[in-house]
XYZ file of C-alpha atoms in Angstrom:
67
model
C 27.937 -50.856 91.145
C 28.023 -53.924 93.052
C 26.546 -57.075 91.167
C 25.855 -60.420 93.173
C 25.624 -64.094 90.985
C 24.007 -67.173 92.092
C 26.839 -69.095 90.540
C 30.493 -68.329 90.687
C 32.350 -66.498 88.487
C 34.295 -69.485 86.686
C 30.863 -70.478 85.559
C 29.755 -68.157 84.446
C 33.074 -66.982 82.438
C 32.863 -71.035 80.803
C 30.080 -70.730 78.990
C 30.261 -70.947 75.547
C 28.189 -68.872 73.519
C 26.271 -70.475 70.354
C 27.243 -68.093 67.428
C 24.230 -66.406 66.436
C 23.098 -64.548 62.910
C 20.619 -61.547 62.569
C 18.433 -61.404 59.655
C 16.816 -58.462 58.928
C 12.882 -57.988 58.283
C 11.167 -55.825 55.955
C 9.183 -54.128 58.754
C 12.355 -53.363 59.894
C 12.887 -55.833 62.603
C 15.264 -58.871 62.676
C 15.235 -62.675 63.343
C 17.786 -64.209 65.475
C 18.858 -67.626 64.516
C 21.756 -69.834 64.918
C 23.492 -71.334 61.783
C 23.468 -75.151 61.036
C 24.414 -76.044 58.138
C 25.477 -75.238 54.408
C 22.599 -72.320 54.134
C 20.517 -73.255 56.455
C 19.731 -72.126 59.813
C 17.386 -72.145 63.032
C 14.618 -69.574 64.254
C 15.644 -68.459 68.021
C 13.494 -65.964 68.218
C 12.189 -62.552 66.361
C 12.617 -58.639 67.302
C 10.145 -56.346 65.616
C 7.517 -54.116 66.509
C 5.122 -55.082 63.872
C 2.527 -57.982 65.103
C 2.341 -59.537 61.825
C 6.107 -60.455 61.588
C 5.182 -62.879 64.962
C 2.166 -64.661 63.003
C 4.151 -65.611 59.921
C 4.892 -69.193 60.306
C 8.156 -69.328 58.654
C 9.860 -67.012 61.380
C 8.463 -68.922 63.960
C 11.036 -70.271 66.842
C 12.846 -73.572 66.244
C 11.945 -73.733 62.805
C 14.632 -74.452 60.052
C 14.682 -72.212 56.961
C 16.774 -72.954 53.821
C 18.577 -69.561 52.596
């Protein structure tokens, strides 16, 4: 397999990666979200199969929940 980048390999190997977390959802699915501080954390996005985890407003993206 031959794989062609825009961009050369240094920079793409010099990224740093934000850490992320994976909560789990009752339906099964799971939030991504990157930690912040002392039990907190941001929304990056949500994985599920089950429409109403995406119309809850307290999983939507960029929103900070308290644990």
């Amino acid at each position: 397999m031959i794989i062609y980048f825009p961009e050369p390999q240094e920079i793409i190997s010099a990224i740093e990666y934000k850490e992320m977390v994976q909560i789990k959802l009752p339906s099964g699915g799971h939030v991504n979200a990157e930690p912040l501080a002392y039990n907190q954390i941001r929304i990056i996005g949500i994985v599920s199969t089950d429409p109403m985890d995406y119309m809850n407003e307290k999983y939507q993206p960029g929103m900070v929940v308290t644990l």
